[in-house]
Amino acid sequence: MNLEFQHTPIDAPLRFDLSKLVKHRSFQIEPDLRHAFLAHGSAVENLERLVSGRAHCVTTGQQPGLLTGPLYTVYKAISAVVLAHTLERHLGSPVVPVFWVAGDDHDFAEANHLDLLTVANTVERVTLRGRAPNGPLHPMYREPVGSDVTQVLTMVAHETPDTEYKQATMDWISRHYDPATDLATAFAGALAELLGPHGLVVFQPTHEAAKRAAAPLLLSALESATVLDKSLTDRASQLEHVGRLAPIAVGKGASTVMIESAMERDRIVLDEGGYRSRRSGQPWTMERLRLVAEQEPQRLSANVLLRPVVEAALLPTLAYVAGPGELAYIPQAKPLYEALQVSPQATIPRWSARVVEGRVAKILTKFGVTVEDLAAPEGQLEASLVRDDIPEGAAAAIASIRSVLEQDYEQLATAVGQVDVTLEKPVRASRQNSLRSLADIEKRLISHLKKQNATVVQQLEKARRNLLPLGIPQERVLNVVPFLVRYGEAFLKLAVESCEEWVAPLETGSSDT
């Protein structure tokens, strides 16, 4: 297989106190939670070990994405797989990788599209459908895939090459992204089947059993909302005081619990001794909220800060594999762990990498450039490469004229200044105008050379679209489907092997986690 993964670390080397984590984490898991898990292949045995109380777990998670979303979602799952295997070897006891599908998330703008690297080497956005700006904020587990997915699958089939792996890949995504299901279920099923052979178990916190298990913790967070409001505000100030980020807005009476009302997800906030839904203004009492938790627990969910606390309470989690955003905000949740008496899991940066296919590697080698070079402002790299093609006489003349203009004008400015200091300014302005004119001539010359060297420009653009699509890191844009179409299971196998290099320096001794 003619490709490689290049590591692009997002944080410091892996380190945490494994013995301390194990000491504070039991194996117990509520039996009813079995129904909230999905498992395929070798993951079935992992699920049995987990629900029978014989295993700890390593978790990660993400909100649902169309056809699994950007590459980094798959990378997070692979990170959990590899870290779980590694910790199992360290402990000599089972550790299961678990992916937490954040189906309560209501950001449809993130879940309704994917970006494809097409067979024509363009980056095409494929959108399921839009949502009206004033429409209800359905959580993804209530958002139907719908018939629009047929057009999405047709577009994907058309824009990817015909290979020996294509039919199997299209069958896989079609099995799960069915019009009759919802986006969270489709995402969970697709990920469970894709990485089940590598042992990944998928958890659906929107399942009734999970909602019921989480409800007591959410009620505790609501009962302590006044105290937590102040604690979270103080924590954000402490982090900012020492120069760390506190990206999640807290304070102003906002609780860490969300409620669904009329199929819309809304924040519960403190309101004159009681509670209300922030957007709708619907009033709530603690008594009514307890009734919801008992009779309709699916309506309650944790916000982004409370979510990892709920996870640590429900699952025997040793470590959570986090992306850069999560690494920034999870430290804000410290008061929640303390107030709700939940032992925190370690937070570990996920594996990050870029896929460099053989055809792209050849371009980089041919022109002696790096990915960092490709990130230069538009046209700058191409200009530097064609600059060597400027006729020797022209290059020498431009350099000579620039030197003369800079030196002789400076001498002239100094001389006229001895006569009248006000004459220096127009002389220096004349120098700048002359240098700009020279630069314009050089720019026009380079532009003509670019046209004559169209192949250089095209090949560099090809590499740029592969490695920096839309001008940002590949893993945050491109979808896994075209890579599976090109390389099949071998793509995932190589990704796992590369991820194992990432986790190799793991230190499990004493730390401050």
CSV table of C-alpha atoms in Angstrom, one decimal, residues 81-380:
chain,number,residue,atom,x,y,z
A,81,VAL,CA,-8.4,1.0,20.7
A,82,VAL,CA,-4.6,1.3,20.8
A,83,LEU,CA,-4.5,2.9,24.3
A,84,ALA,CA,-6.8,0.2,25.7
A,85,HIS,CA,-4.6,-2.6,24.3
A,86,THR,CA,-1.5,-0.9,25.8
A,87,LEU,CA,-3.0,-0.4,29.3
A,88,GLU,CA,-4.2,-4.0,29.2
A,89,ARG,CA,-0.6,-5.1,28.7
A,90,HIS,CA,0.5,-2.8,31.6
A,91,LEU,CA,-2.2,-4.0,34.0
A,92,GLY,CA,-2.4,-7.7,33.0
A,93,SER,CA,-6.2,-7.4,33.1
A,94,PRO,CA,-8.8,-6.5,30.5
A,95,VAL,CA,-9.2,-2.9,29.2
A,96,VAL,CA,-11.9,-2.3,26.6
A,97,PRO,CA,-12.0,0.7,24.1
A,98,VAL,CA,-15.4,2.4,24.2
A,99,PHE,CA,-16.7,5.2,21.9
A,100,TRP,CA,-19.3,7.5,23.4
A,101,VAL,CA,-21.7,8.7,20.7
A,102,ALA,CA,-22.9,12.2,21.8
A,103,GLY,CA,-26.3,11.8,20.2
A,104,ASP,CA,-27.8,14.5,22.4
A,105,ASP,CA,-25.8,17.1,20.5
A,106,HIS,CA,-28.1,19.4,18.5
A,107,ASP,CA,-25.5,21.1,16.2
A,108,PHE,CA,-27.0,20.0,12.9
A,109,ALA,CA,-24.6,22.2,11.0
A,110,GLU,CA,-21.7,20.0,12.0
A,111,ALA,CA,-23.6,16.7,11.4
A,112,ASN,CA,-25.3,17.4,8.0
A,113,HIS,CA,-22.3,17.3,5.6
A,114,LEU,CA,-19.0,15.6,4.7
A,115,ASP,CA,-16.1,16.8,2.6
A,116,LEU,CA,-14.9,14.4,-0.1
A,117,LEU,CA,-11.5,14.2,-1.8
A,118,THR,CA,-12.9,13.3,-5.2
A,119,VAL,CA,-11.4,11.2,-8.0
A,120,ALA,CA,-10.7,14.5,-9.8
A,121,ASN,CA,-8.7,15.6,-6.8
A,122,THR,CA,-11.1,18.3,-5.8
A,123,VAL,CA,-12.6,18.8,-2.3
A,124,GLU,CA,-16.4,18.6,-2.6
A,125,ARG,CA,-18.8,19.3,0.2
A,126,VAL,CA,-21.8,16.9,0.2
A,127,THR,CA,-24.7,18.2,2.3
A,128,LEU,CA,-27.6,16.1,3.6
A,129,ARG,CA,-29.9,19.1,4.0
A,130,GLY,CA,-30.1,22.4,5.8
A,131,ARG,CA,-32.0,23.4,8.9
A,132,ALA,CA,-34.1,26.6,9.2
A,133,PRO,CA,-32.3,29.2,11.3
A,134,ASN,CA,-35.3,29.4,13.6
A,135,GLY,CA,-36.1,25.7,13.5
A,136,PRO,CA,-36.2,23.5,16.6
A,137,LEU,CA,-32.9,22.3,17.8
A,138,HIS,CA,-33.5,18.6,17.5
A,139,PRO,CA,-30.8,16.4,19.2
A,140,MET,CA,-29.2,14.1,16.6
A,141,TYR,CA,-30.8,11.0,18.0
A,142,ARG,CA,-34.1,12.5,17.1
A,143,GLU,CA,-33.0,13.8,13.7
A,144,PRO,CA,-34.0,11.4,10.9
A,145,VAL,CA,-31.4,10.5,8.2
A,146,GLY,CA,-34.3,10.9,5.8
A,147,SER,CA,-34.5,10.2,2.0
A,148,ASP,CA,-32.0,13.0,1.3
A,149,VAL,CA,-29.3,10.4,2.1
A,150,THR,CA,-29.9,8.6,-1.2
A,151,GLN,CA,-28.5,11.6,-3.1
A,152,VAL,CA,-25.5,11.7,-0.7
A,153,LEU,CA,-24.7,8.1,-1.3
A,154,THR,CA,-25.1,8.6,-5.1
A,155,MET,CA,-22.7,11.6,-5.0
A,156,VAL,CA,-20.1,9.6,-3.0
A,157,ALA,CA,-20.3,6.7,-5.4
A,158,HIS,CA,-19.9,9.0,-8.4
A,159,GLU,CA,-17.0,11.0,-6.9
A,160,THR,CA,-14.8,8.1,-5.7
A,161,PRO,CA,-12.7,5.8,-7.9
A,162,ASP,CA,-13.8,2.3,-9.0
A,163,THR,CA,-11.7,-0.2,-7.0
A,164,GLU,CA,-11.9,-3.7,-5.6
A,165,TYR,CA,-12.9,-2.2,-2.2
A,166,LYS,CA,-15.6,0.2,-3.4
A,167,GLN,CA,-18.6,-2.1,-3.3
A,168,ALA,CA,-17.9,-3.2,0.2
A,169,THR,CA,-17.4,0.4,1.4
A,170,MET,CA,-20.6,1.6,-0.2
A,171,ASP,CA,-22.5,-1.5,1.3
A,172,TRP,CA,-21.1,-0.6,4.7
A,173,ILE,CA,-22.3,3.0,4.8
A,174,SER,CA,-25.6,2.1,3.1
A,175,ARG,CA,-26.4,-0.5,5.8
A,176,HIS,CA,-26.3,2.2,8.5
A,177,TYR,CA,-27.2,5.5,6.9
A,178,ASP,CA,-30.7,4.3,6.1
A,179,PRO,CA,-33.5,6.8,5.5
A,180,ALA,CA,-35.6,5.2,8.3
A,181,THR,CA,-33.1,5.7,11.1
A,182,ASP,CA,-31.7,8.7,12.9
A,183,LEU,CA,-28.3,10.3,12.5
A,184,ALA,CA,-27.0,9.2,15.9
A,185,THR,CA,-28.0,5.6,15.4
A,186,ALA,CA,-26.6,5.5,11.9
A,187,PHE,CA,-23.3,7.0,13.1
A,188,ALA,CA,-23.1,4.5,16.0
A,189,GLY,CA,-23.8,1.5,13.9
A,190,ALA,CA,-21.3,2.5,11.1
A,191,LEU,CA,-18.5,3.1,13.6
A,192,ALA,CA,-19.2,-0.1,15.5
A,193,GLU,CA,-19.0,-2.2,12.4
A,194,LEU,CA,-16.0,-0.4,11.0
A,195,LEU,CA,-13.8,-0.8,14.1
A,196,GLY,CA,-15.5,-3.8,15.8
A,197,PRO,CA,-12.8,-6.1,14.3
A,198,HIS,CA,-10.3,-4.0,16.2
A,199,GLY,CA,-12.2,-4.4,19.5
A,200,LEU,CA,-14.1,-1.1,19.7
A,201,VAL,CA,-17.4,-1.1,21.6
A,202,VAL,CA,-19.8,1.8,20.9
A,203,PHE,CA,-21.9,3.3,23.7
A,204,GLN,CA,-25.2,5.1,23.0
A,205,PRO,CA,-25.9,7.4,26.0
A,206,THR,CA,-29.2,8.4,24.4
A,207,HIS,CA,-30.5,4.8,24.9
A,208,GLU,CA,-33.3,4.6,27.5
A,209,ALA,CA,-31.2,2.4,29.8
A,210,ALA,CA,-28.3,5.0,29.7
A,211,LYS,CA,-30.7,7.9,30.2
A,212,ARG,CA,-32.2,6.2,33.2
A,213,ALA,CA,-28.8,5.4,34.7
A,214,ALA,CA,-27.6,9.0,34.2
A,215,ALA,CA,-30.8,10.7,35.6
A,216,PRO,CA,-29.8,10.7,39.3
A,217,LEU,CA,-26.5,12.4,38.6
A,218,LEU,CA,-28.3,15.0,36.5
A,219,LEU,CA,-30.7,15.7,39.3
A,220,SER,CA,-27.8,16.1,41.7
A,221,ALA,CA,-26.3,18.6,39.4
A,222,LEU,CA,-29.6,20.5,39.3
A,223,GLU,CA,-30.0,20.4,43.1
A,224,SER,CA,-26.5,21.8,43.4
A,225,ALA,CA,-26.8,24.3,40.6
A,226,THR,CA,-26.4,27.4,42.7
A,227,VAL,CA,-23.2,26.2,44.3
A,228,LEU,CA,-21.9,24.8,41.0
A,229,ASP,CA,-22.6,28.0,39.2
A,230,LYS,CA,-20.2,29.8,41.6
A,231,SER,CA,-17.6,27.0,41.6
A,232,LEU,CA,-17.5,26.8,37.8
A,233,THR,CA,-17.1,30.6,37.6
A,234,ASP,CA,-14.3,30.5,40.2
A,235,ARG,CA,-12.6,27.6,38.3
A,236,ALA,CA,-12.7,29.5,35.0
A,237,SER,CA,-11.1,32.5,36.7
A,238,GLN,CA,-8.4,30.3,38.3
A,239,LEU,CA,-7.5,28.8,34.9
A,240,GLU,CA,-7.4,32.1,33.1
A,241,HIS,CA,-5.2,33.6,35.9
A,242,VAL,CA,-2.5,31.0,35.3
A,243,GLY,CA,-2.7,31.6,31.5
A,244,ARG,CA,-4.9,28.5,30.6
A,245,LEU,CA,-8.0,28.5,28.5
A,246,ALA,CA,-11.5,28.3,29.9
A,247,PRO,CA,-13.4,28.1,26.6
A,248,ILE,CA,-16.8,27.1,27.9
A,249,ALA,CA,-18.9,30.0,29.1
A,250,VAL,CA,-20.1,29.6,32.7
A,251,GLY,CA,-21.9,31.6,35.3
A,252,LYS,CA,-25.1,33.8,35.0
A,253,GLY,CA,-27.1,31.0,36.5
A,254,ALA,CA,-26.7,28.4,33.8
A,255,SER,CA,-26.9,24.9,35.0
A,256,THR,CA,-25.0,22.0,33.4
A,257,VAL,CA,-28.2,20.1,32.5
A,258,MET,CA,-30.2,20.3,29.3
A,259,ILE,CA,-33.9,19.5,28.8
A,260,GLU,CA,-35.9,18.6,25.7
A,261,SER,CA,-39.1,20.5,25.4
A,262,ALA,CA,-41.3,20.4,22.3
A,263,MET,CA,-38.5,18.4,20.6
A,264,GLU,CA,-36.0,21.2,21.2
A,265,ARG,CA,-33.0,20.9,23.4
A,266,ASP,CA,-32.7,23.8,25.9
A,267,ARG,CA,-30.5,24.8,28.8
A,268,ILE,CA,-32.0,24.8,32.3
A,269,VAL,CA,-31.0,28.0,34.2
A,270,LEU,CA,-31.6,29.2,37.7
A,271,ASP,CA,-34.5,31.6,38.0
A,272,GLU,CA,-35.6,33.3,41.3
A,273,GLY,CA,-35.4,30.3,43.5
A,274,GLY,CA,-36.5,27.9,40.8
A,275,TYR,CA,-35.6,27.0,37.2
A,276,ARG,CA,-36.6,27.8,33.7
A,277,SER,CA,-35.7,26.8,30.2
A,278,ARG,CA,-33.3,29.5,28.8
A,279,ARG,CA,-34.7,29.9,25.3
A,280,SER,CA,-38.4,29.0,25.8
A,281,GLY,CA,-38.7,30.6,29.2
A,282,GLN,CA,-40.7,27.6,30.5
A,283,PRO,CA,-40.6,27.6,34.3
A,284,TRP,CA,-39.6,24.4,36.2
A,285,THR,CA,-39.6,23.4,39.9
A,286,MET,CA,-37.3,20.8,41.3
A,287,GLU,CA,-40.4,18.6,41.9
A,288,ARG,CA,-41.4,18.7,38.3
A,289,LEU,CA,-37.8,18.0,37.2
A,290,ARG,CA,-37.7,14.9,39.4
A,291,LEU,CA,-40.9,13.7,37.8
A,292,VAL,CA,-39.3,14.1,34.3
A,293,ALA,CA,-36.2,12.2,35.5
A,294,GLU,CA,-38.4,9.4,36.7
A,295,GLN,CA,-41.0,9.2,33.9
A,296,GLU,CA,-39.2,10.7,30.9
A,297,PRO,CA,-35.4,10.5,31.5
A,298,GLN,CA,-34.7,10.7,27.8
A,299,ARG,CA,-35.5,14.4,28.0
A,300,LEU,CA,-32.6,15.2,30.2
A,301,SER,CA,-28.9,15.4,29.1
A,302,ALA,CA,-25.6,16.7,30.3
A,303,ASN,CA,-24.0,19.8,28.8
A,304,VAL,CA,-20.4,19.6,27.5
A,305,LEU,CA,-18.8,20.1,31.0
A,306,LEU,CA,-21.0,17.6,32.8
A,307,ARG,CA,-20.8,14.9,30.0
A,308,PRO,CA,-17.3,13.5,31.0
A,309,VAL,CA,-18.4,13.4,34.7
A,310,VAL,CA,-21.5,11.3,33.7
A,311,GLU,CA,-19.3,9.0,31.7
A,312,ALA,CA,-16.9,8.5,34.6
A,313,ALA,CA,-19.8,7.7,36.8
A,314,LEU,CA,-21.5,5.2,34.5
A,315,LEU,CA,-18.4,3.4,33.1
A,316,PRO,CA,-15.2,2.0,34.7
A,317,THR,CA,-13.1,4.5,32.7
A,318,LEU,CA,-9.4,4.8,33.3
A,319,ALA,CA,-8.7,7.4,30.6
A,320,TYR,CA,-10.6,9.6,28.1
A,321,VAL,CA,-8.9,10.2,24.7
A,322,ALA,CA,-9.5,13.9,23.9
A,323,GLY,CA,-9.1,16.2,21.0
A,324,PRO,CA,-7.6,19.7,21.4
A,325,GLY,CA,-10.9,21.4,22.2
A,326,GLU,CA,-11.7,18.8,24.9
A,327,LEU,CA,-8.2,19.1,26.3
A,328,ALA,CA,-8.9,22.8,26.7
A,329,TYR,CA,-12.3,22.6,28.4
A,330,ILE,CA,-12.3,19.4,30.5
A,331,PRO,CA,-10.1,21.0,33.2
A,332,GLN,CA,-13.0,23.4,33.8
A,333,ALA,CA,-15.1,20.4,35.0
A,334,LYS,CA,-13.0,19.8,38.1
A,335,PRO,CA,-15.7,21.3,40.5
A,336,LEU,CA,-18.3,19.0,39.0
A,337,TYR,CA,-16.3,15.9,39.7
A,338,GLU,CA,-15.7,17.1,43.3
A,339,ALA,CA,-19.3,18.1,44.0
A,340,LEU,CA,-20.9,15.0,42.5
A,341,GLN,CA,-18.2,12.8,44.2
A,342,VAL,CA,-17.1,11.2,40.9
A,343,SER,CA,-13.5,10.1,40.6
A,344,PRO,CA,-12.1,11.7,37.4
A,345,GLN,CA,-10.6,9.7,34.6
A,346,ALA,CA,-7.2,10.7,33.0
A,347,THR,CA,-7.4,12.9,30.0
A,348,ILE,CA,-5.1,11.8,27.1
A,349,PRO,CA,-4.5,13.7,23.8
A,350,ARG,CA,-5.7,11.7,20.8
A,351,TRP,CA,-3.4,10.5,18.0
A,352,SER,CA,-3.2,13.0,15.3
A,353,ALA,CA,-1.8,12.4,11.8
A,354,ARG,CA,-2.0,13.2,8.1
A,355,VAL,CA,-2.3,10.7,5.4
A,356,VAL,CA,0.3,11.1,2.7
A,357,GLU,CA,-0.5,9.0,-0.4
A,358,GLY,CA,2.3,7.9,-2.7
A,359,ARG,CA,1.2,10.2,-5.5
A,360,VAL,CA,1.4,13.2,-3.1
A,361,ALA,CA,4.7,12.2,-1.6
A,362,LYS,CA,6.2,12.2,-5.1
A,363,ILE,CA,5.2,15.8,-5.6
A,364,LEU,CA,6.7,16.9,-2.3
A,365,THR,CA,9.9,15.0,-3.2
A,366,LYS,CA,10.1,16.4,-6.7
A,367,PHE,CA,9.9,20.0,-5.6
A,368,GLY,CA,11.7,19.5,-2.3
A,369,VAL,CA,8.8,21.1,-0.3
A,370,THR,CA,7.1,20.3,3.0
A,371,VAL,CA,3.5,20.6,4.2
A,372,GLU,CA,4.6,23.7,6.1
A,373,ASP,CA,5.7,25.2,2.7
A,374,LEU,CA,2.3,24.4,1.2
A,375,ALA,CA,0.7,26.4,4.1
A,376,ALA,CA,2.4,29.6,2.9
A,377,PRO,CA,0.2,32.5,1.6
A,378,GLU,CA,-1.4,31.8,-1.7
A,379,GLY,CA,1.0,31.8,-4.6
A,380,GLN,CA,4.1,32.3,-2.5
